[in-house]
PDB file of C-alpha atoms in Angstrom:
ATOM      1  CA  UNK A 716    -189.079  -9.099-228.962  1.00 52.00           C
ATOM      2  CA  UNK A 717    -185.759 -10.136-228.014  1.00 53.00           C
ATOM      3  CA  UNK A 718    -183.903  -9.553-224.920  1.00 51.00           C
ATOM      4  CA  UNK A 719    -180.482 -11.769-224.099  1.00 53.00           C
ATOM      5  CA  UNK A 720    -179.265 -13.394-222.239  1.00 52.00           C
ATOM      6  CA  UNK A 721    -182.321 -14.460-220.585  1.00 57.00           C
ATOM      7  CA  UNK A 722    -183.425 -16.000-217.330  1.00 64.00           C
ATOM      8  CA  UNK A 723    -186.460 -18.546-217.033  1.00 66.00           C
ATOM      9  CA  UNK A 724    -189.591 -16.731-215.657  1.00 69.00           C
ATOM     10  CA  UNK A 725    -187.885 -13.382-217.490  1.00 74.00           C
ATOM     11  CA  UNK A 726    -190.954 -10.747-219.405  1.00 78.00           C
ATOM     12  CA  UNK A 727    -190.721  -8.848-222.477  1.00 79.00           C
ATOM     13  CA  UNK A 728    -193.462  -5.920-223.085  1.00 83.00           C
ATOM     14  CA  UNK A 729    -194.161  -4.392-225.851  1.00 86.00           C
ATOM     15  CA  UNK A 730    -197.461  -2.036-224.516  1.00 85.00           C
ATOM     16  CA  UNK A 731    -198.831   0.576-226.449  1.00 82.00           C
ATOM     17  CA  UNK A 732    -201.962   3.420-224.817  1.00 80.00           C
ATOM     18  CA  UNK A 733    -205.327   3.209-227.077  1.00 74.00           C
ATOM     19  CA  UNK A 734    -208.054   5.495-226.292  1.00 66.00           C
ATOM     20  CA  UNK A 735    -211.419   5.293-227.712  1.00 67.00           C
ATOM     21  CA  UNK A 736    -215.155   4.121-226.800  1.00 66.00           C
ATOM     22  CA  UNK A 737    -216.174   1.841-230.127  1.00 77.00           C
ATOM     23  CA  UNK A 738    -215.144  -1.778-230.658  1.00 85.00           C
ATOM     24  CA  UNK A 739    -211.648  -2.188-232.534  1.00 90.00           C
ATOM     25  CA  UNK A 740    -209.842  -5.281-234.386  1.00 93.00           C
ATOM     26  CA  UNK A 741    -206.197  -5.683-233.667  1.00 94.00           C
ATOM     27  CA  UNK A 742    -204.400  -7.512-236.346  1.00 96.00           C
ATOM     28  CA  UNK A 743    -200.669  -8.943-236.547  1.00 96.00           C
ATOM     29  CA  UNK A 744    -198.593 -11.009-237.925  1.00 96.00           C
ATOM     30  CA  UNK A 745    -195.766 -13.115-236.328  1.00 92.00           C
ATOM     31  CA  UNK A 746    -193.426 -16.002-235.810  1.00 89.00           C
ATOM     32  CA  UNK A 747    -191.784 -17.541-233.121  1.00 86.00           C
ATOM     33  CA  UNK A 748    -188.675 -19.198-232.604  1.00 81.00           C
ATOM     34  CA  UNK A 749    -186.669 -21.499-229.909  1.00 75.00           C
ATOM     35  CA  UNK A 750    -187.281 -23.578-227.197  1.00 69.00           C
ATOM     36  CA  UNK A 751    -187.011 -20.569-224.947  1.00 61.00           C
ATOM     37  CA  UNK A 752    -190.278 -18.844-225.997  1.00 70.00           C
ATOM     38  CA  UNK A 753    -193.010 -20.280-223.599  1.00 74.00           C
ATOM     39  CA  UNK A 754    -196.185 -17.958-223.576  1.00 82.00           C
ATOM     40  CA  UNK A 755    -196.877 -14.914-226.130  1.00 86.00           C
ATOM     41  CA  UNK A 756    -199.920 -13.389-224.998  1.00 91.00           C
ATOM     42  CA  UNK A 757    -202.077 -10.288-226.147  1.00 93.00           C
ATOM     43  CA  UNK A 758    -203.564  -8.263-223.303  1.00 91.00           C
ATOM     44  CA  UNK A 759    -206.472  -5.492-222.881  1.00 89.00           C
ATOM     45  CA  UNK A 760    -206.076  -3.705-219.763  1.00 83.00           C
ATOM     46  CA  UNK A 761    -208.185  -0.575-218.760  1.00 79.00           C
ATOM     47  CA  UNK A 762    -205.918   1.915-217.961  1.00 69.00           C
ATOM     48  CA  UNK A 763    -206.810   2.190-213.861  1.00 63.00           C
ATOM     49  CA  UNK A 764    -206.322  -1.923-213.767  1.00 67.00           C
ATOM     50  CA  UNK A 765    -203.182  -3.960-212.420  1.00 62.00           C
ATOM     51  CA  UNK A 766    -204.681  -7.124-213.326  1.00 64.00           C
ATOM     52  CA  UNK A 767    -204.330  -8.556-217.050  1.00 72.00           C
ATOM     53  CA  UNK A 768    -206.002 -11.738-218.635  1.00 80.00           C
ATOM     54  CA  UNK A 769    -204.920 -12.447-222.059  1.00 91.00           C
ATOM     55  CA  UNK A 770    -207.355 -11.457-225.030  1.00 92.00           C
ATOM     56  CA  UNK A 771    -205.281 -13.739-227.703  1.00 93.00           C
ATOM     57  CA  UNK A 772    -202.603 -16.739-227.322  1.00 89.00           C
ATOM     58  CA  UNK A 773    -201.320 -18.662-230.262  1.00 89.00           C
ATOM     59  CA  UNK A 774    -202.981 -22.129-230.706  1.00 83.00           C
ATOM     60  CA  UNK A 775    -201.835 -24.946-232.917  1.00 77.00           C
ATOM     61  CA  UNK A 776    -198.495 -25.397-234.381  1.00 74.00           C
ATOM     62  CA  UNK A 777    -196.758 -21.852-234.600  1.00 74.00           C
ATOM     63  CA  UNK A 778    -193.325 -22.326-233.970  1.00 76.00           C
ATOM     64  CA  UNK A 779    -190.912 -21.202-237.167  1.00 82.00           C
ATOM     65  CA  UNK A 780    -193.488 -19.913-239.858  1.00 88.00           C
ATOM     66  CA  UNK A 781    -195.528 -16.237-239.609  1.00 92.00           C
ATOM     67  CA  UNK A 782    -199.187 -16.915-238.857  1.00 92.00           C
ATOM     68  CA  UNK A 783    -201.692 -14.211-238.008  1.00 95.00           C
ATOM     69  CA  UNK A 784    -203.462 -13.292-235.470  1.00 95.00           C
ATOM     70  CA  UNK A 785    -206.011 -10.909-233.956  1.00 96.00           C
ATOM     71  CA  UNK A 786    -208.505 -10.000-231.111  1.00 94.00           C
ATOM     72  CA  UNK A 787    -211.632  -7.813-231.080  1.00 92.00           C
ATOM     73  CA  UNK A 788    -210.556  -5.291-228.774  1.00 89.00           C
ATOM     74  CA  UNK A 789    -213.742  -4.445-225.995  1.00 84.00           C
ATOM     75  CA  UNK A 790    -215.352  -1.485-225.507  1.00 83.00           C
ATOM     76  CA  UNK A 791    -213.277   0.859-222.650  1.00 78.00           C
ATOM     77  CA  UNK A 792    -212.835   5.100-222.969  1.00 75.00           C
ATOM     78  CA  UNK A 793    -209.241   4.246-222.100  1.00 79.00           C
ATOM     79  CA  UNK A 794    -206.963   0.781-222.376  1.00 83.00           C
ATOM     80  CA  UNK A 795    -203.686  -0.532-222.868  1.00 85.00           C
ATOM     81  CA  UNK A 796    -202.611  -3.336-225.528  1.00 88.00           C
ATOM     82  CA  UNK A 797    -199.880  -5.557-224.161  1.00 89.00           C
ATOM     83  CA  UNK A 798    -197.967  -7.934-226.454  1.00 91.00           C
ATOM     84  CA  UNK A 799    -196.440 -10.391-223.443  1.00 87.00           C
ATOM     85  CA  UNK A 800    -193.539 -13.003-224.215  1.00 84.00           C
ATOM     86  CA  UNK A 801    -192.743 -15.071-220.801  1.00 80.00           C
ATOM     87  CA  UNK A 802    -189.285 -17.181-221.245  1.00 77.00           C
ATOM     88  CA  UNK A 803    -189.358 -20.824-220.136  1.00 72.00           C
ATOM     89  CA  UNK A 804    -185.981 -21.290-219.760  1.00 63.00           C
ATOM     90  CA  UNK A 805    -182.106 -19.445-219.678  1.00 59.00           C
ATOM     91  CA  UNK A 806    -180.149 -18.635-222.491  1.00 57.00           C
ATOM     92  CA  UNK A 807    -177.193 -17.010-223.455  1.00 56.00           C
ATOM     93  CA  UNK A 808    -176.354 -14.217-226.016  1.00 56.00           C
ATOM     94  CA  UNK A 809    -176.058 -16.389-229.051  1.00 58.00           C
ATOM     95  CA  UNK A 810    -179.907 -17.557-228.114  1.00 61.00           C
ATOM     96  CA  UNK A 811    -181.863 -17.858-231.639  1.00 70.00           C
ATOM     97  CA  UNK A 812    -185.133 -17.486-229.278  1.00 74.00           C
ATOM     98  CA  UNK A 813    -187.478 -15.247-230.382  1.00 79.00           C
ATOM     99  CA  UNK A 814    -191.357 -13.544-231.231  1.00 85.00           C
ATOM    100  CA  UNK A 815    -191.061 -10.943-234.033  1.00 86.00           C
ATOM    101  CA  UNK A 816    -194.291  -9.225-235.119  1.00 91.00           C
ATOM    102  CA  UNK A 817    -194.963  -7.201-238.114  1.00 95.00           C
ATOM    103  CA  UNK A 818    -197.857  -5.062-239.849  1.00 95.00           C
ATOM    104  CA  UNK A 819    -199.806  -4.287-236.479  1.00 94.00           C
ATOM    105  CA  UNK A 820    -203.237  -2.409-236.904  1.00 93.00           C
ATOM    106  CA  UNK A 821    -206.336  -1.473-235.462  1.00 90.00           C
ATOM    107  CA  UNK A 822    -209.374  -1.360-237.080  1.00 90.00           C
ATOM    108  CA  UNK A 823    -213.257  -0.313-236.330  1.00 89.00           C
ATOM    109  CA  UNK A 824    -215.599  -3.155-235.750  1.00 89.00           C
ATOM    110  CA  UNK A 825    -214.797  -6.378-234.794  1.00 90.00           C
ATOM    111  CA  UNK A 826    -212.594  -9.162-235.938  1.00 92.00           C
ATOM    112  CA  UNK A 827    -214.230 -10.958-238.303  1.00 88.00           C
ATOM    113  CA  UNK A 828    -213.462 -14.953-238.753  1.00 77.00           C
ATOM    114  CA  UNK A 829    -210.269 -15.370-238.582  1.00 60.00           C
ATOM    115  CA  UNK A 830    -207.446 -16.080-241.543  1.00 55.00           C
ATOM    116  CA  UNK A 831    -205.122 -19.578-241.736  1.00 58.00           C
ATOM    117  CA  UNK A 832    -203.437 -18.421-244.559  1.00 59.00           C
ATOM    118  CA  UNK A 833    -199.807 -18.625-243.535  1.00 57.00           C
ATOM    119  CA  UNK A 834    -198.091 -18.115-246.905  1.00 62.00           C
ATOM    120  CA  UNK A 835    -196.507 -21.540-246.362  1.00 62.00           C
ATOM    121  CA  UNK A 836    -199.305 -23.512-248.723  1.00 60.00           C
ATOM    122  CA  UNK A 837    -201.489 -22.882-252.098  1.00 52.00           C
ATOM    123  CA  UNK A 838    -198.521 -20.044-253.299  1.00 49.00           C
TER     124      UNK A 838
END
């Protein structure tokens, strides 16, 4: 999810319609880069809300190396997944700032305990 050149404060979306009634896993994988990047979010919204509250955020150290994530996804007939990346400051077009994801599914059930393998270690 790149966008340039960017202004502090400045939203990328990547939002996707899901409709079912049983519990679902979303998985990813991704990586972020530059100073730029402050918040990467994962949001739930039922489709007749305005208001989103993050389901996932990044924890620990994730800048630079692909990590995985996921979030059990709640019970609603009809919902939207948002992947949200606020910018924390400007940049220009030559900006190395960055969230890329990759290998995004949806599963039935719910997330089961979830992976640190970040194919940095025990290759």
């Amino acid at each position: 999810m790149v966008t340039t050149p960017r202004r502090q404060g400045d939203l990328a979306r990547l939002a996707f319609p899901y409709y079912d009634v049983g519990e679902r896993c979303i998985q990813f994988w991704y990586v972020i880069s530059g100073d730029a990047v402050g918040k990467f979010s994962l949001y739930q919204n039922a489709s007749d809300k305005i208001n989103l509250r993050p389901i996932w955020t990044p924890s620990g150290d994730v800048f630079g190396v692909w990590r995985k994530g996921q979030a059990s996804l709640r019970k609603l007939k009809t919902y939207v997944v948002v992947f949200e990346v606020l910018t924390t400051a400007s940049t220009s077009k030559e900006s190395e700032d960055y969230v890329a994801l990759d290998d995004v599914k949806v599963t039935v059930g719910q997330c089961a305990s979830s992976v640190t393998c970040d194919f940095e270690e025990d290759m």
